[in-house]
Amino acid sequence: MRAQIVNDVFSLAQAQQSSPLRPLELIRYLKSDFELLPWDTAINRLAFYINMLETTEIYGDFNKYLLDLVEPVYSKITWLHNANDSWLDRQFRTKILEFACARESSDCVQKAKQYFLAWMANPTVNPIPKDYRAFVYCTAIKYGSKSEWNFASNQYDAETDSNAKKEIQNSMACTREPWLINRFLNDQLNHTKVRRQDTLFGLRYASTKSLGNIMTWDFIKTNWNELYDRYGNSMTFAQLLNDLSTKFNTENSLNEVFYFSCFKV
């Protein structure tokens, strides 16, 4: 019931049937909610707000509001799974930890970095719980240096499991260093590094990141002919353009995507 109410209030706001502030007022109660469905719904619906605001001057205040929202819940859970945890318990813990790290909780970021450093110290044994790997990798690389990124690149090369490989590939796009984003993007067309079938996944991963979004769009425009010739008829290519546009918040940006997708074929 609570999850449905949260979803409905966000839907009304996005349809411009109520104030965009109304959902943010409603979800203040989540500070005392320890169930998965309301939090999962709120986090999914907040993605639109985050995408639209993260390049604006009010994003700092907005992110602080979200951090203040999750901190009371984050502070009451542990990083350790218990033997008697239900599936919902594990999913809830992972969801809260991931959101807290994404909102720049200093404690969450520090713990994620510690997990990753432990892996770097012994690359053959990954101590990071499987439920946490995606967000721990991303957080450690985002707040790390080229050392963390290079380690992930080496682990990507060595990994043989396709799902684990994609998880590492996704995390490498989390870096905040423009030159590493450029290196990552160029690697996607280097098929001695990245399998041909994984190229578009890599570009999609980069397109969903704050820094990677505009850099990925510039990369796609520069390499449009090659990418379209190889992948233009695939559903994943269409999904890539959709991923790019989710962060565009001006009409000019959307028109540019429309132009390339309609007239550059």
C-alpha positions as a printed Julia matrix, in Angstrom:
265×3 Matrix{Float64}:
  0.0     0.0     0.0
  2.72    2.51    0.94
  4.7     1.67   -2.2
  1.61    2.24   -4.34
  0.94    5.63   -2.74
  4.55    6.68   -3.33
  4.33    5.58   -6.96
  1.02    7.36   -7.53
  2.25   10.66   -6.09
  5.33   10.6    -8.32
  3.18    9.76  -11.35
  0.88   12.72  -10.69
  3.86   15.06  -10.37
  5.51   13.79  -13.54
  2.21   14.2   -15.4
  2.12   17.79  -14.08
 -1.08   17.09  -12.17
  0.51   18.13   -8.88
  3.55   20.03   -7.64
  6.93   18.31   -8.28
  7.67   19.01   -4.61
  4.73   16.94   -3.4
  6.48   13.54   -3.76
  9.55   14.89   -1.96
  7.37   16.0     0.93
  5.61   12.64    1.08
  8.72   10.47    1.14
 10.15   12.21    4.2
  8.48    9.45    6.18
 10.92    6.91    4.66
 13.41    7.87    7.36
 11.48    5.48    9.59
 10.51    2.86    6.98
 12.53   -0.35    6.95
 10.75   -2.27    4.2
 11.99   -2.9     0.67
  8.99   -2.04   -1.52
  8.42    1.61   -0.48
 12.15    2.35   -0.67
 12.57    0.53   -3.97
  9.65    2.44   -5.47
 10.91    5.8    -4.22
 14.47    5.21   -5.44
 13.24    4.15   -8.89
 11.0     7.2    -9.21
 13.66    9.57   -7.86
 15.89    8.61  -10.78
 13.99   11.05  -13.01
 14.58   13.92  -10.55
 18.26   13.04  -10.26
 18.72   12.86  -14.04
 17.05   16.22  -14.56
 18.78   18.06  -11.7
 22.32   16.73  -11.52
 23.75   19.37  -13.87
 21.84   22.27  -12.28
 22.89   24.58   -9.47
 20.33   23.12   -7.06
 21.65   19.57   -7.29
 23.89   19.95   -4.24
 20.94   20.84   -2.05
 18.84   18.1    -3.6
 21.49   15.46   -3.01
 21.81   16.64    0.61
 18.07   16.17    1.02
 18.35   12.61   -0.29
 21.34   11.88    1.93
 19.43   13.19    4.96
 16.59   10.88    3.92
 18.64    7.68    3.76
 21.13    8.27    6.59
 18.75    7.37    9.48
 18.02    4.02    7.81
 21.61    3.41    6.72
 22.86    4.02   10.25
 20.66    1.23   11.63
 21.68   -1.55    9.25
 24.97   -3.39    8.95
 26.98   -4.44    5.92
 26.95   -8.06    7.09
 24.25  -10.46    6.0
 22.84  -12.64    8.78
 22.21  -16.33    8.41
 18.52  -15.88    9.15
 18.03  -12.99    6.71
 15.17  -13.43    4.28
 15.55  -12.63    0.58
 13.71   -9.36    1.21
 16.08   -8.49    4.05
 19.1    -8.97    1.79
 17.56   -7.0    -1.04
 16.61   -4.16    1.3
 20.1    -3.96    2.8
 21.72   -3.9    -0.64
 19.29   -1.25   -1.9
 19.96    1.06    1.07
 23.73    0.62    0.94
 23.8     1.3    -2.79
 21.64    4.41   -2.45
 23.69    5.73    0.49
 26.93    5.33   -1.45
 25.41    6.99   -4.5
 24.33    9.91   -2.3
 27.93   10.27   -1.1
 27.53    9.02    2.47
 31.08    9.32    3.83
 30.79    6.12    5.87
 29.38    4.15    2.95
 32.04    5.41    0.55
 34.79    4.57    3.02
 33.56    1.02    3.57
 33.2     0.44   -0.17
 36.76    1.65   -0.73
 38.02   -0.65    2.04
 36.37   -3.67    0.41
 37.9    -2.8    -2.95
 41.36   -2.22   -1.5
 41.18   -5.63    0.14
 40.49   -7.13   -3.27
 43.37   -5.19   -4.8
 45.67   -6.6    -2.11
 44.75  -10.15   -3.14
 43.34  -10.13   -6.69
 42.7   -13.88   -6.79
 40.26  -13.74   -3.86
 37.35  -11.3    -4.12
 36.14  -10.53   -0.56
 33.23   -8.34   -1.7
 29.82  -10.01   -1.19
 28.24  -10.73   -4.56
 25.16   -8.64   -3.69
 27.39   -5.6    -3.19
 29.88   -5.91   -6.01
 28.21   -3.63   -8.55
 27.93   -0.6    -6.27
 31.16   -1.26   -4.37
 33.14   -1.42   -7.62
 31.5     1.76   -8.89
 31.98    3.67   -5.62
 35.63    2.68   -5.23
 36.45    3.69   -8.8
 34.44    6.9    -8.61
 36.26    8.07   -5.47
 39.55    6.39   -6.27
 42.43    7.07   -8.61
 43.86    5.55  -11.75
 45.15    2.7    -9.56
 41.62    1.43   -8.87
 40.64    1.93  -12.49
 43.69    0.1   -13.84
 43.09   -2.75  -11.4
 39.5    -3.06  -12.62
 40.73   -3.01  -16.22
 43.12   -5.86  -15.5
 40.4    -7.83  -13.71
 38.13   -7.25  -16.69
 40.73   -8.73  -19.01
 41.2   -11.76  -16.77
 37.52  -12.42  -16.02
 35.89  -15.25  -17.98
 32.35  -15.11  -16.62
 30.33  -12.85  -18.93
 28.08  -11.42  -16.2
 30.99  -10.66  -13.89
 32.8    -9.1   -16.82
 29.91   -6.75  -17.54
 29.74   -5.79  -13.86
 33.37   -4.69  -13.98
 32.86   -2.98  -17.33
 29.98   -0.97  -15.87
 32.02    0.09  -12.86
 34.91    1.37  -14.98
 32.53    3.98  -16.43
 32.01    5.39  -12.9
 35.35    7.23  -12.88
 35.29   11.0   -12.52
 38.51   11.41  -14.54
 37.71   12.63  -18.09
 40.84   11.04  -19.55
 39.86    7.65  -18.13
 36.36    8.03  -19.55
 37.95    8.74  -22.94
 40.15    5.67  -22.57
 37.11    3.59  -21.61
 35.11    4.81  -24.6
 37.93    4.17  -27.05
 38.37    0.68  -25.61
 34.8    -0.15  -26.59
 35.83   -0.07  -30.25
 39.04   -2.01  -29.58
 37.94   -5.59  -30.03
 41.17   -7.01  -28.69
 40.02   -5.46  -25.38
 36.21   -5.56  -25.53
 34.2    -8.22  -27.32
 32.23   -6.89  -30.26
 28.95   -7.95  -28.64
 29.82   -6.0   -25.47
 30.62   -2.66  -27.14
 27.13   -1.21  -26.88
 26.81   -2.37  -23.29
 29.95   -0.39  -22.46
 28.6     2.72  -24.17
 25.27    2.32  -22.39
 27.03    2.05  -19.04
 29.0     5.24  -19.7
 25.93    7.09  -20.95
 24.15    6.66  -17.61
 26.95    8.27  -15.58
 27.08   11.97  -14.76
 30.36   12.7   -16.54
 30.08    9.9   -19.05
 26.74   11.0   -20.47
 27.88   14.02  -22.5
 31.25   12.44  -23.3
 29.53    9.32  -24.61
 27.23   11.4   -26.8
 30.24   13.25  -28.25
 31.96    9.9   -28.84
 28.91    8.47  -30.59
 28.6    11.52  -32.86
 32.28   11.26  -33.78
 32.02    7.52  -34.49
 28.43    7.49  -35.71
 29.06    5.86  -39.1
 31.11    3.01  -37.69
 28.68    2.37  -34.86
 25.6     2.58  -37.06
 27.09    0.28  -39.71
 27.85   -2.34  -37.06
 24.92   -2.01  -34.7
 22.3     0.27  -36.25
 19.71   -2.48  -36.65
 20.06   -3.85  -33.13
 17.65   -3.18  -30.31
 20.61   -2.38  -28.05
 21.58    0.55  -30.27
 18.1     2.03  -29.85
 18.37    1.44  -26.1
 21.69    3.28  -26.08
 20.08    6.39  -27.59
 17.28    6.14  -25.06
 19.78    5.85  -22.19
 21.59    8.94  -23.42
 18.43   11.02  -23.61
 17.28   10.24  -20.05
 19.77   12.81  -18.74
 19.07   15.44  -21.39
 17.05   18.28  -19.88
 16.95   20.77  -22.75
 15.0    20.71  -25.98
 18.17   21.33  -28.0
 19.79   18.17  -26.63
 16.77   16.04  -27.48
 16.54   17.56  -30.95
 20.17   16.67  -31.59
 19.52   13.02  -30.74
 16.46   13.08  -32.99
 18.49   14.55  -35.85
 21.24   11.94  -35.63
 18.87    9.01  -35.24
 16.64   10.1   -38.15
 18.93   11.82  -40.66
 22.4    10.38  -40.14
 21.5     6.87  -41.25
